[in-house]
PDB file of C-alpha atoms and ligand atoms in Angstrom:
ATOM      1  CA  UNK A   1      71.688 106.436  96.519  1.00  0.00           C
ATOM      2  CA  UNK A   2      67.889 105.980  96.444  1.00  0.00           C
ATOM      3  CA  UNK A   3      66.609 103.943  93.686  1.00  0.00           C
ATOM      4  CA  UNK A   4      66.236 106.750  91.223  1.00  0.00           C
ATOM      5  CA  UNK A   5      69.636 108.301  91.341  1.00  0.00           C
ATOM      6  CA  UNK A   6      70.789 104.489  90.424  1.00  0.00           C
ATOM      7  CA  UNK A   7      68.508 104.380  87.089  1.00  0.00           C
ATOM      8  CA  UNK A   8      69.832 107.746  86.469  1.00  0.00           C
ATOM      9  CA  UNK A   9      73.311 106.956  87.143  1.00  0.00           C
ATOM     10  CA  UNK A  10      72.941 103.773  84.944  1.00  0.00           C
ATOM     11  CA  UNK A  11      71.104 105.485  82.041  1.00  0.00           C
ATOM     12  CA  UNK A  12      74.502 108.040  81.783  1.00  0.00           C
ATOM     13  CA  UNK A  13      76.898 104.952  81.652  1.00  0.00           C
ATOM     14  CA  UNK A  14      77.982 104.492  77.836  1.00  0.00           C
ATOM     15  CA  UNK A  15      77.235 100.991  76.072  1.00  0.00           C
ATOM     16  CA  UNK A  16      80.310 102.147  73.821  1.00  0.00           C
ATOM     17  CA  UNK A  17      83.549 104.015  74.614  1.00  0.00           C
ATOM     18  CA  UNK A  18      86.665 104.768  72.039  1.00  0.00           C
ATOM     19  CA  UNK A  19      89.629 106.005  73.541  1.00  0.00           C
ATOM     20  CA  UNK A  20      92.279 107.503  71.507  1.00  0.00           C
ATOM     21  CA  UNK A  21      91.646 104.592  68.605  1.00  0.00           C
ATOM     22  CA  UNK A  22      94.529 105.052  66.449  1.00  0.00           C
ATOM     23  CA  UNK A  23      94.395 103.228  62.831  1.00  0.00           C
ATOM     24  CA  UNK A  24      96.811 103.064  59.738  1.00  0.00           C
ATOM     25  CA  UNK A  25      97.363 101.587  56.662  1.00  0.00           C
ATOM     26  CA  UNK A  26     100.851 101.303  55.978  1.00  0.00           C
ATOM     27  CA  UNK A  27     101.968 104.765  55.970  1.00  0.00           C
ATOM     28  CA  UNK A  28      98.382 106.224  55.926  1.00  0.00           C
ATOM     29  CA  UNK A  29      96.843 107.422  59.383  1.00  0.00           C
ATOM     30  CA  UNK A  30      93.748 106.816  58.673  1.00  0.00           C
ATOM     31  CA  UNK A  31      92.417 107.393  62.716  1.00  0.00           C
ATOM     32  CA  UNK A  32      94.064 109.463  64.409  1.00  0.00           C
ATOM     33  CA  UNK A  33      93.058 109.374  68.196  1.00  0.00           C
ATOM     34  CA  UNK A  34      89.785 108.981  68.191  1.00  0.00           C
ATOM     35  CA  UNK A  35      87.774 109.789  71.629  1.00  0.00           C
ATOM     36  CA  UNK A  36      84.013 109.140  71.460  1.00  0.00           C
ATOM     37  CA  UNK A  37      81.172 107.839  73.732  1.00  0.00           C
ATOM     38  CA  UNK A  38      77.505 106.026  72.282  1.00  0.00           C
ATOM     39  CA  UNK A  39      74.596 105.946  75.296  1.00  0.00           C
ATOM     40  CA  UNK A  40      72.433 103.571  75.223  1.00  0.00           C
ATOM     41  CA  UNK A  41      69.122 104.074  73.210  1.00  0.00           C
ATOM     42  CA  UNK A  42      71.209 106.767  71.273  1.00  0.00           C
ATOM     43  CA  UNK A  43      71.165 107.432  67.590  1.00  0.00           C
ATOM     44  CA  UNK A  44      74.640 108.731  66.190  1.00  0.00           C
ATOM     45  CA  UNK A  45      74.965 109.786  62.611  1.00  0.00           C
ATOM     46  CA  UNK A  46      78.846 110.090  61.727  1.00  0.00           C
ATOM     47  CA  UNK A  47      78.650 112.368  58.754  1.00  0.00           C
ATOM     48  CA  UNK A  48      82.435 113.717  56.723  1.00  0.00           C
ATOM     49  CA  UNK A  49      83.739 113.620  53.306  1.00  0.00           C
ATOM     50  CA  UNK A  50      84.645 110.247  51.550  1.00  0.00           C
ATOM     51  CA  UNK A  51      87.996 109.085  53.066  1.00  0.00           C
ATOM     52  CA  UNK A  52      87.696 110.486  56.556  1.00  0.00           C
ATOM     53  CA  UNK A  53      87.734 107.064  58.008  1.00  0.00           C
ATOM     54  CA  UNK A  54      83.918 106.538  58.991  1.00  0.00           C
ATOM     55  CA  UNK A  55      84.045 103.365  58.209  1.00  0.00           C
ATOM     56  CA  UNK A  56      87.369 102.311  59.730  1.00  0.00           C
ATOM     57  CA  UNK A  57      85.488 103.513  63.034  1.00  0.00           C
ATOM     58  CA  UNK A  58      82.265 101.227  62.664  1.00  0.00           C
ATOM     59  CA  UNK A  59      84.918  98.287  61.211  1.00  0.00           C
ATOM     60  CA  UNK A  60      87.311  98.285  64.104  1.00  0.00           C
ATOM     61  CA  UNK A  61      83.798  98.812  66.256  1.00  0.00           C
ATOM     62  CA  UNK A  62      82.817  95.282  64.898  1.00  0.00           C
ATOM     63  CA  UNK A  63      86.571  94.122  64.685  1.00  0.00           C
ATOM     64  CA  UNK A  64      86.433  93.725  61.063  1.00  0.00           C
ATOM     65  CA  UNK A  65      89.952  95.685  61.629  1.00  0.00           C
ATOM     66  CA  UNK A  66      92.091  95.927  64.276  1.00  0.00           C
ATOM     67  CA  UNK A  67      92.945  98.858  66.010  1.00  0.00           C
ATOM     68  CA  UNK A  68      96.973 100.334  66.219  1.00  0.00           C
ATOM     69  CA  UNK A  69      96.306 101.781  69.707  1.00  0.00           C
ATOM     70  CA  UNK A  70      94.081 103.355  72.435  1.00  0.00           C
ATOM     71  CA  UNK A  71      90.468 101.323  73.205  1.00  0.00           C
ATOM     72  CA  UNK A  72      87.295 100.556  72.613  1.00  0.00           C
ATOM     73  CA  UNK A  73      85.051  99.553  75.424  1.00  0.00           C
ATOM     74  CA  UNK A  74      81.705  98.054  74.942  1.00  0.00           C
ATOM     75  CA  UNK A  75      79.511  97.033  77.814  1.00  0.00           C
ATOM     76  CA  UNK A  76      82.350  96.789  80.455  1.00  0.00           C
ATOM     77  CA  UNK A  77      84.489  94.651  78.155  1.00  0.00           C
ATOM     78  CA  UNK A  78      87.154  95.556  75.804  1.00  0.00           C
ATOM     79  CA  UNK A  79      86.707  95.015  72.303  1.00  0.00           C
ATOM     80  CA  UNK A  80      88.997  92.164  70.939  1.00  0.00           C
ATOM     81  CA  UNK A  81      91.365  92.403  73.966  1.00  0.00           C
ATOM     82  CA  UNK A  82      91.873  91.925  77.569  1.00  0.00           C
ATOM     83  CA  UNK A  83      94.236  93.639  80.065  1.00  0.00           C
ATOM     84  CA  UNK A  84      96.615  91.216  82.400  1.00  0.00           C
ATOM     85  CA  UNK A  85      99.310  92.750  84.638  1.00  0.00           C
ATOM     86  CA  UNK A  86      99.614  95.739  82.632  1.00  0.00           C
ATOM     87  CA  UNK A  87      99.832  94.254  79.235  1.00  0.00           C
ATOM     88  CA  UNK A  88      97.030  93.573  76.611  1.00  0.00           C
ATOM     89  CA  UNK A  89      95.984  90.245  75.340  1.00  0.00           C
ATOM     90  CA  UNK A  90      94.140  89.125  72.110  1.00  0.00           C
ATOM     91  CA  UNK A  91      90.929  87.311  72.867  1.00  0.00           C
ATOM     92  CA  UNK A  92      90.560  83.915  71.580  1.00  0.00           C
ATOM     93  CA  UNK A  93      88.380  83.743  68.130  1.00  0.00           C
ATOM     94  CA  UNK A  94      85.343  82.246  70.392  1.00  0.00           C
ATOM     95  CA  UNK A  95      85.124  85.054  72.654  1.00  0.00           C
ATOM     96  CA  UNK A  96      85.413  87.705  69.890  1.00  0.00           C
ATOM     97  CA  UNK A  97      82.678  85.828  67.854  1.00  0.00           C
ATOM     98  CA  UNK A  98      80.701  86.601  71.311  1.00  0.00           C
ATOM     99  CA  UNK A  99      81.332  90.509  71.355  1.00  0.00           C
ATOM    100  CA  UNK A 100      80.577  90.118  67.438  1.00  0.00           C
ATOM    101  CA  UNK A 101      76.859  88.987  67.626  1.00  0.00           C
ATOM    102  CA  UNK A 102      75.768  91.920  69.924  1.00  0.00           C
ATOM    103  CA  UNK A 103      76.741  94.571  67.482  1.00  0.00           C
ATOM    104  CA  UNK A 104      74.831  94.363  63.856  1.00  0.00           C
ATOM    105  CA  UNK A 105      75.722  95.861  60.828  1.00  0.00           C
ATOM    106  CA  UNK A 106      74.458  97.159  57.555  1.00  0.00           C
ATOM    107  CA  UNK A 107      76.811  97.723  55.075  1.00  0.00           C
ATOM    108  CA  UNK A 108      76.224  99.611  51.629  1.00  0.00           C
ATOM    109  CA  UNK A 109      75.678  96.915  49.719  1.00  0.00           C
ATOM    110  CA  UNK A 110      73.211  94.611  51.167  1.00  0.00           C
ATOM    111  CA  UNK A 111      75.784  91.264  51.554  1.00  0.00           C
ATOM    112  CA  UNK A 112      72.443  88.964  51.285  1.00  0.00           C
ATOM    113  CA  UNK A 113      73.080  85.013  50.780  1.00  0.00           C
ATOM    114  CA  UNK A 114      72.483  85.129  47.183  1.00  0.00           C
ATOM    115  CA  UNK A 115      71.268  81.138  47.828  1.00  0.00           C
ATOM    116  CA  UNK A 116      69.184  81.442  50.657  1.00  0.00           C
ATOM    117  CA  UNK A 117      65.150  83.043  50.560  1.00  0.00           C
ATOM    118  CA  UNK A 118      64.814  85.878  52.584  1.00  0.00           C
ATOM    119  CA  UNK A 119      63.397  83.703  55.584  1.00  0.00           C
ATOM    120  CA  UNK A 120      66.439  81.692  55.523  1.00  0.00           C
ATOM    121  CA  UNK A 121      68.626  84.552  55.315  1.00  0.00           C
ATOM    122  CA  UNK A 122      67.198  86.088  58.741  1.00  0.00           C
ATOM    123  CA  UNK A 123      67.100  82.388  60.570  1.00  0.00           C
ATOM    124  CA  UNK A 124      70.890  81.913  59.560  1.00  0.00           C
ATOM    125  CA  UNK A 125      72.314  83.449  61.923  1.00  0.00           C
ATOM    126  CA  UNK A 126      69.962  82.987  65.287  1.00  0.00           C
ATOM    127  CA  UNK A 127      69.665  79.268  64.475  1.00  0.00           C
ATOM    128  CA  UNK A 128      73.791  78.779  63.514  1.00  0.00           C
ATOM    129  CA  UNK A 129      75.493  81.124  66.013  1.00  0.00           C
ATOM    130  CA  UNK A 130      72.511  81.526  69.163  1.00  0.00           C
ATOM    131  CA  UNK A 131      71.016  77.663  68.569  1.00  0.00           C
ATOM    132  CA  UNK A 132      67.242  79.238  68.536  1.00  0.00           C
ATOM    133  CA  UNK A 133      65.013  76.240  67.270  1.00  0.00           C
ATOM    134  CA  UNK A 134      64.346  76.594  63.768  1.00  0.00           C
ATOM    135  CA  UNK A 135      60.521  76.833  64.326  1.00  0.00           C
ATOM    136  CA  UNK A 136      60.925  79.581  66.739  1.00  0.00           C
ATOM    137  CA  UNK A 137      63.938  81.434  64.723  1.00  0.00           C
ATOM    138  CA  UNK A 138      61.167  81.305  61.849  1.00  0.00           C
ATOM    139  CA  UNK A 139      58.816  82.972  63.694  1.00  0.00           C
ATOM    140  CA  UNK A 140      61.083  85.472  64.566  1.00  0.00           C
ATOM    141  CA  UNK A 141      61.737  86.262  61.194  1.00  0.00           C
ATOM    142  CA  UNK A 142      58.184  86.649  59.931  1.00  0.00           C
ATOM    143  CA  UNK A 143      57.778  89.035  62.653  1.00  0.00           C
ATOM    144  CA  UNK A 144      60.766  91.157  61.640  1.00  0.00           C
ATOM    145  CA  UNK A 145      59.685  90.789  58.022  1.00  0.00           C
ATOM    146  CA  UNK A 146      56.531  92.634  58.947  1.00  0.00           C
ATOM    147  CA  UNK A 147      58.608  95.372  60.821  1.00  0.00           C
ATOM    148  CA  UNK A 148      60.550  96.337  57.835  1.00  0.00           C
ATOM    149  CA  UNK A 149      56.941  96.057  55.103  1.00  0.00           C
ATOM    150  CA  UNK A 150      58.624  92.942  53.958  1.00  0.00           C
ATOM    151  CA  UNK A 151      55.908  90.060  55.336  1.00  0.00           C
ATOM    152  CA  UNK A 152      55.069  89.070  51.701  1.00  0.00           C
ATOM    153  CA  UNK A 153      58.282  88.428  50.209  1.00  0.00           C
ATOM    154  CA  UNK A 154      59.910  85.822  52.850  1.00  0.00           C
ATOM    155  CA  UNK A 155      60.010  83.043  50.305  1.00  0.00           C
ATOM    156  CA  UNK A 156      61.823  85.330  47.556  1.00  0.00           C
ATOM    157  CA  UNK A 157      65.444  85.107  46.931  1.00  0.00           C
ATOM    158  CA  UNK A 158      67.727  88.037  47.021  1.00  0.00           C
ATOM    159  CA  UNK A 159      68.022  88.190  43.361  1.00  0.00           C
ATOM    160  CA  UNK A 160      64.159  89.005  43.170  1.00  0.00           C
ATOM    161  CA  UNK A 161      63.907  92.047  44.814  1.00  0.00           C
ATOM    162  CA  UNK A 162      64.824  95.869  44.246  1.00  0.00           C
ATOM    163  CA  UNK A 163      67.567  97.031  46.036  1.00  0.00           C
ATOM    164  CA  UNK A 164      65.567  99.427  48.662  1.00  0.00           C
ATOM    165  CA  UNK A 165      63.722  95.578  49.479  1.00  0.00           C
ATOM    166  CA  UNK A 166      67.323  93.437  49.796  1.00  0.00           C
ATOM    167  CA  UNK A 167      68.718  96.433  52.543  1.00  0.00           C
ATOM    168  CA  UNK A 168      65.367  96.410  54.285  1.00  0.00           C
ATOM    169  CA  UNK A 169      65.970  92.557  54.608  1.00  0.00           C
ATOM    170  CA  UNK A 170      69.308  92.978  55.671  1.00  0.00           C
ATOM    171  CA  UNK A 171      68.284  95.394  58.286  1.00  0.00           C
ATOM    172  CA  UNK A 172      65.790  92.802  59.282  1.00  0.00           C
ATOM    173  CA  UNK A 173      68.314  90.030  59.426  1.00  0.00           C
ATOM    174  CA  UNK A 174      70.481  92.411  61.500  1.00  0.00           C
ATOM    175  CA  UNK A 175      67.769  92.538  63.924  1.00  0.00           C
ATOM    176  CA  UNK A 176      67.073  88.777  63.840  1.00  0.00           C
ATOM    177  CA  UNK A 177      70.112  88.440  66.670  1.00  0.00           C
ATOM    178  CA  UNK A 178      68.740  91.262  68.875  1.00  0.00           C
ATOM    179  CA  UNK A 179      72.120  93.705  69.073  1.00  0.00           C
ATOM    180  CA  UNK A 180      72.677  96.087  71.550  1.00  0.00           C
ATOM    181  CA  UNK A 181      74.202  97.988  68.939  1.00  0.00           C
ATOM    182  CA  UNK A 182      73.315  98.804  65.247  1.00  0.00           C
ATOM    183  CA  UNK A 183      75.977 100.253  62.940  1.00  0.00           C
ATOM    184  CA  UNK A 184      74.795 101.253  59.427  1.00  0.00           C
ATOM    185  CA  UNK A 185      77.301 102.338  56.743  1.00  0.00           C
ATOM    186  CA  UNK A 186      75.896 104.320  54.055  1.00  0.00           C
ATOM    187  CA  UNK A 187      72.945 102.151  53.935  1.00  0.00           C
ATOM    188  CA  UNK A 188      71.255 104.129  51.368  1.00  0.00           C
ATOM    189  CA  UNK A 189      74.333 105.022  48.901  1.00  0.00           C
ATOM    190  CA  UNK A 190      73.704 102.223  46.803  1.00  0.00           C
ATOM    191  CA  UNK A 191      70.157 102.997  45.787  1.00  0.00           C
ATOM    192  CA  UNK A 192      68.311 104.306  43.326  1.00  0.00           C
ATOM    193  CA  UNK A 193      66.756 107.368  44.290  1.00  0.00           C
ATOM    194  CA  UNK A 194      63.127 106.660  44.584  1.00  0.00           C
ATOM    195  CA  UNK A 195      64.266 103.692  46.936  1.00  0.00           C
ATOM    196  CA  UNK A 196      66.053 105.821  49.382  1.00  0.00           C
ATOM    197  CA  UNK A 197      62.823 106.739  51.345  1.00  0.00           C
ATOM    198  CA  UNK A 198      61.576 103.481  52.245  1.00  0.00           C
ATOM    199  CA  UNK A 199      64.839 102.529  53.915  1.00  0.00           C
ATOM    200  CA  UNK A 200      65.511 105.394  55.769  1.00  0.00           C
ATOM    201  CA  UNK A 201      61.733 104.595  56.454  1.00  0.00           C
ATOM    202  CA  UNK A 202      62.578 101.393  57.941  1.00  0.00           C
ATOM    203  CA  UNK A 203      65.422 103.418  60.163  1.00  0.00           C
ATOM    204  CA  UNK A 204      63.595 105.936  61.758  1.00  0.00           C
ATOM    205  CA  UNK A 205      61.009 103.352  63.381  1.00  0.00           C
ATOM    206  CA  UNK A 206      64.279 101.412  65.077  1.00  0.00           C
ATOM    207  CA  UNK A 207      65.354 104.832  66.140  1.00  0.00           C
ATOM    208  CA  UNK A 208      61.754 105.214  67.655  1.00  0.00           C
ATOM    209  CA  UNK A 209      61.765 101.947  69.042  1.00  0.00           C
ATOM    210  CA  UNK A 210      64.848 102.990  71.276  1.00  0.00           C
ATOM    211  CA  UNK A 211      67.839 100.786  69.273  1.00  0.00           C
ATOM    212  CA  UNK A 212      71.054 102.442  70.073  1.00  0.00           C
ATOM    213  CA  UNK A 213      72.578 102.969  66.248  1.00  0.00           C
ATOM    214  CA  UNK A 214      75.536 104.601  64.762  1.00  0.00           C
ATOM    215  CA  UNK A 215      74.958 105.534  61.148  1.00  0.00           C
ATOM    216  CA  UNK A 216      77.335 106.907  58.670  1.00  0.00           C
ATOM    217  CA  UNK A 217      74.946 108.663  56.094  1.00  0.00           C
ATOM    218  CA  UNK A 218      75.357 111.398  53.983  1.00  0.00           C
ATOM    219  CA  UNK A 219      71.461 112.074  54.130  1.00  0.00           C
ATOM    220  CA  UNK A 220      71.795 114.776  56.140  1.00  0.00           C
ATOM    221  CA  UNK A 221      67.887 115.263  56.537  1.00  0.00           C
ATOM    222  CA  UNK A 222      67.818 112.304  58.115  1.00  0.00           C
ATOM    223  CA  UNK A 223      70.315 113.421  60.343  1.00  0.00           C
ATOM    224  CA  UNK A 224      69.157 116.320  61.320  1.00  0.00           C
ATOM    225  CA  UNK A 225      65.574 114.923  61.682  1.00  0.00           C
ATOM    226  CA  UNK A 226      66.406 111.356  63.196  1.00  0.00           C
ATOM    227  CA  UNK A 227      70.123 111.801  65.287  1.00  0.00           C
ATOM    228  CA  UNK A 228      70.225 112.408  68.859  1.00  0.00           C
ATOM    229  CA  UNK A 229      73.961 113.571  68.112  1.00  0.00           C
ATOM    230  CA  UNK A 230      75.755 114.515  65.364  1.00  0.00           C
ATOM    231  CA  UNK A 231      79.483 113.590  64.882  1.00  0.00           C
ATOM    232  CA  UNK A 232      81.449 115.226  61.964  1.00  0.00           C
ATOM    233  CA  UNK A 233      84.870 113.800  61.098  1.00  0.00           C
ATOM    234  CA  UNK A 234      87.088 114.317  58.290  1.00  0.00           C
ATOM    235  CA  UNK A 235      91.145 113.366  57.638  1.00  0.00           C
ATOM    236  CA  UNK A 236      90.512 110.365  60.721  1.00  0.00           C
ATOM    237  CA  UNK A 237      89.751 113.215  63.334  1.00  0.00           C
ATOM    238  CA  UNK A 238      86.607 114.416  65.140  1.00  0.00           C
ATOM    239  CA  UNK A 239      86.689 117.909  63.958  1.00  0.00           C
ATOM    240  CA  UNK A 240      83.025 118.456  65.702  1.00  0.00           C
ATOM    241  CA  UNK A 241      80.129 116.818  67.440  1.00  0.00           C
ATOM    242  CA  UNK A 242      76.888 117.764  69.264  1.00  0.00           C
ATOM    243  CA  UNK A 243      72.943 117.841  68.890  1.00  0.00           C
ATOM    244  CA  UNK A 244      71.931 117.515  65.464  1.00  0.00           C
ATOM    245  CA  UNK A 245      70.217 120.561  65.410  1.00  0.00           C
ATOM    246  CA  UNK A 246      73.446 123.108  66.050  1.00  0.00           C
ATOM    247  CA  UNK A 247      75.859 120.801  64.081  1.00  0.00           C
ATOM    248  CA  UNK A 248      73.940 120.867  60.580  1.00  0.00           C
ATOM    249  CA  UNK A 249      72.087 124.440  61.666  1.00  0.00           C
ATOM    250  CA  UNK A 250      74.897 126.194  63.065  1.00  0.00           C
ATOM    251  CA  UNK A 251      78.425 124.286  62.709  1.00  0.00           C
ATOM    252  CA  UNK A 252      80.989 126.193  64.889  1.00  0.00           C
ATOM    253  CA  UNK A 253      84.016 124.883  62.850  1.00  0.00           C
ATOM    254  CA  UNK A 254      85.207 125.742  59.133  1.00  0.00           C
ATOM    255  CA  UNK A 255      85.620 122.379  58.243  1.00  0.00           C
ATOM    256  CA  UNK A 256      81.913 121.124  58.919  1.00  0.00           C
ATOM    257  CA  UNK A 257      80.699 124.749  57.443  1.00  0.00           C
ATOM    258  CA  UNK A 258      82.495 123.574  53.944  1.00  0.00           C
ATOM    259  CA  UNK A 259      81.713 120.343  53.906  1.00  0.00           C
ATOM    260  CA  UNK A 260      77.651 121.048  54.921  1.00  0.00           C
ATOM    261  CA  UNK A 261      77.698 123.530  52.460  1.00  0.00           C
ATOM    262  CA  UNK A 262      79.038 121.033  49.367  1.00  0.00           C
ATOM    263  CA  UNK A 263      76.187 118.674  49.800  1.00  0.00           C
ATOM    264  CA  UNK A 264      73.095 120.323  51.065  1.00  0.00           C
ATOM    265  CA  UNK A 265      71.464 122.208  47.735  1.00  0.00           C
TER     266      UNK A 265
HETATM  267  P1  ADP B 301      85.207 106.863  54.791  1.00  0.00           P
HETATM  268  O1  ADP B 301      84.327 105.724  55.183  1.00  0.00           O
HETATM  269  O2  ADP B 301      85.078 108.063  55.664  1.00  0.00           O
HETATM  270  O3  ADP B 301      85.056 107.217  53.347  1.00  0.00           O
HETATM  271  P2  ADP B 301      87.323 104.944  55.201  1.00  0.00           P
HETATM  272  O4  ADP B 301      87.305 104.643  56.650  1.00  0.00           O
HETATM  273  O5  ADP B 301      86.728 103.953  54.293  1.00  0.00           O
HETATM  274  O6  ADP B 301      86.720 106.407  54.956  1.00  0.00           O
HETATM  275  O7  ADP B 301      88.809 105.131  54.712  1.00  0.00           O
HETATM  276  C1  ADP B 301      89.713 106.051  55.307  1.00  0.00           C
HETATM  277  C2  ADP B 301      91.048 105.914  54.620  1.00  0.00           C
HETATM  278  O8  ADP B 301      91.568 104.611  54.856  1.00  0.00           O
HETATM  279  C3  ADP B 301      91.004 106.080  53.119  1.00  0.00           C
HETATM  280  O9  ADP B 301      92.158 106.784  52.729  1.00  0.00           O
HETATM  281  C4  ADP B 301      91.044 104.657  52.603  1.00  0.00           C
HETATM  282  O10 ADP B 301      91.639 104.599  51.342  1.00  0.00           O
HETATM  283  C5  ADP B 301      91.883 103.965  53.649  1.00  0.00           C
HETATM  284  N1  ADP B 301      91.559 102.538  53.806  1.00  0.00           N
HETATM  285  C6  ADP B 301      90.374 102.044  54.254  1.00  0.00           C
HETATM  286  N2  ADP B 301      90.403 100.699  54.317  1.00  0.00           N
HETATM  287  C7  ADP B 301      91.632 100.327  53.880  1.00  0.00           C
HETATM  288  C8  ADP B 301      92.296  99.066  53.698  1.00  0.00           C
HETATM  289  N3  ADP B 301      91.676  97.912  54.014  1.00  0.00           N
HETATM  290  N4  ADP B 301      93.554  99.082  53.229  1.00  0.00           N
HETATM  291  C9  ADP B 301      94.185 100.237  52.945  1.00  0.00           C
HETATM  292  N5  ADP B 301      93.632 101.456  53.089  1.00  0.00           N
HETATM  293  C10 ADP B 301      92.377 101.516  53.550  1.00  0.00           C
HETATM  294 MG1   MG B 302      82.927 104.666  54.104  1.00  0.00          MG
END
């Protein structure tokens, strides 16, 4: 292989892998064999109706839950386990808290420090978990604060801004540990209208900028417009995925027709 062909060959290896991820509550199946495959620099919107287990997906992604069966690789490493002669073991709480801080993630509602400023917010994390120098985490965090229109409100605390203002902070204190891997959930569903924009905004300049994200939205727009790939779900199955363009323009299966046709107006 020339040096080319091993770029190439490295570009097509996945940063994420799920193989037949199997989830339930009690007696609900919430997952049910999930098979799916994030490149790097790729943006993923996971759009399906409310209960289709999106969020199960990016929470067992970022082991807030643990999975029933089947895998997730990320990066050449299993996600919360390790094979040994045939048999899986849990990782110990230290090396999960290491596959942790490479995948960041923005919830619905923004989950700010309500006692911190928005500087100290961001420089949590780097300083407490990564041991960055306060001066230099600091730094880090004005820069981000720019990134995101926020470079005037670093002293504020949480309770002082608009919503659209707390997730763009969150988004910048998501950033502040430099993931691999960005998972949003419904980032914008707990805005006021006129504050949608400026988030989404703040999103398609981190798509630019090459950050590999998965984003469960039901702005379709910005689906279409920002997603390398488009997977649909609904009752914990992928019922259809592909380029943006031919899974909101031209969905091949039922399911996605009914569903795209319930919320675009
Ligand atoms: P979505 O994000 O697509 O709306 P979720 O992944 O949140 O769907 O939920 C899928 C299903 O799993 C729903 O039926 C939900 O009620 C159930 N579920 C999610 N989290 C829990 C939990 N912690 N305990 C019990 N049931 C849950
Ligand atoms: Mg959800």
């Amino acid at each position: 292989m020339n040096q080319t062909q091993t770029t190439e060959a490295a570009a097509r290896e996945p940063l994420l892998t799920m193989h037949q991820v199997r989830k339930a509550f009690g007696s609900n199946q919430v997952l049910q064999g999930i098979d799916l495959e994030i490149y790097p620099g790729e943006v993923v919107c996971l759009l399906g109706p409310s209960g289709s287990g999106k969020s199960t997906v990016l929470r067992c992604i970022n082991q807030l839950e643990t999975i029933d069966s089947g895998s997730i690789n990320f990066k050449d490493e299993y996600i919360g386990v390790r094979p040994k002669n045939g048999r899986w073991f849990d990782l110990t709480e230290r090396q999960k808290a290491r596959q942790r801080r490479e995948i960041g993630m923005v919830f619905q509602k923004f989950n700010l420090f309500p006692h911190m400023t928005v500087l100290e917010n961001i420089m949590e994390a780097p300083v407490k978990v990564k041991g960055i120098t306060p001066d230099a985490a600091r730094q880090t965090a004005r820069d981000l604060l720019e990134r995101v229109g926020m470079a005037a409100f670093g002293d504020r605390y949480p309770v002082q801004l608009s919503g659209g203002q707390q997730q763009r902070v969150a988004i910048a204190r998501a950033l502040a540990m430099d993931p691999e891997l960005m998972l949003f959930d419904e980032p914008t569903s707990a805005l006021d209208p006129e504050l949608v924009g400026e988030v989404l905004d703040v999103m398609r300049e981190l798509a630019k900028s090459g950050r590999t994200m998965m984003v469960v939205t039901h702005e379709i727009g910005f689906a279409r417009e920002v997603a390398d790939r488009i997977i649909f779900m609904a009752d914990g199955t992928i019922v259809e995925e592909g380029p943006a363009a031919s899974v909101v323009g031209s969905p091949q299966m039922e399911r996605t027709q009914q569903f795209l046709s319930a919320v675009i107006h």
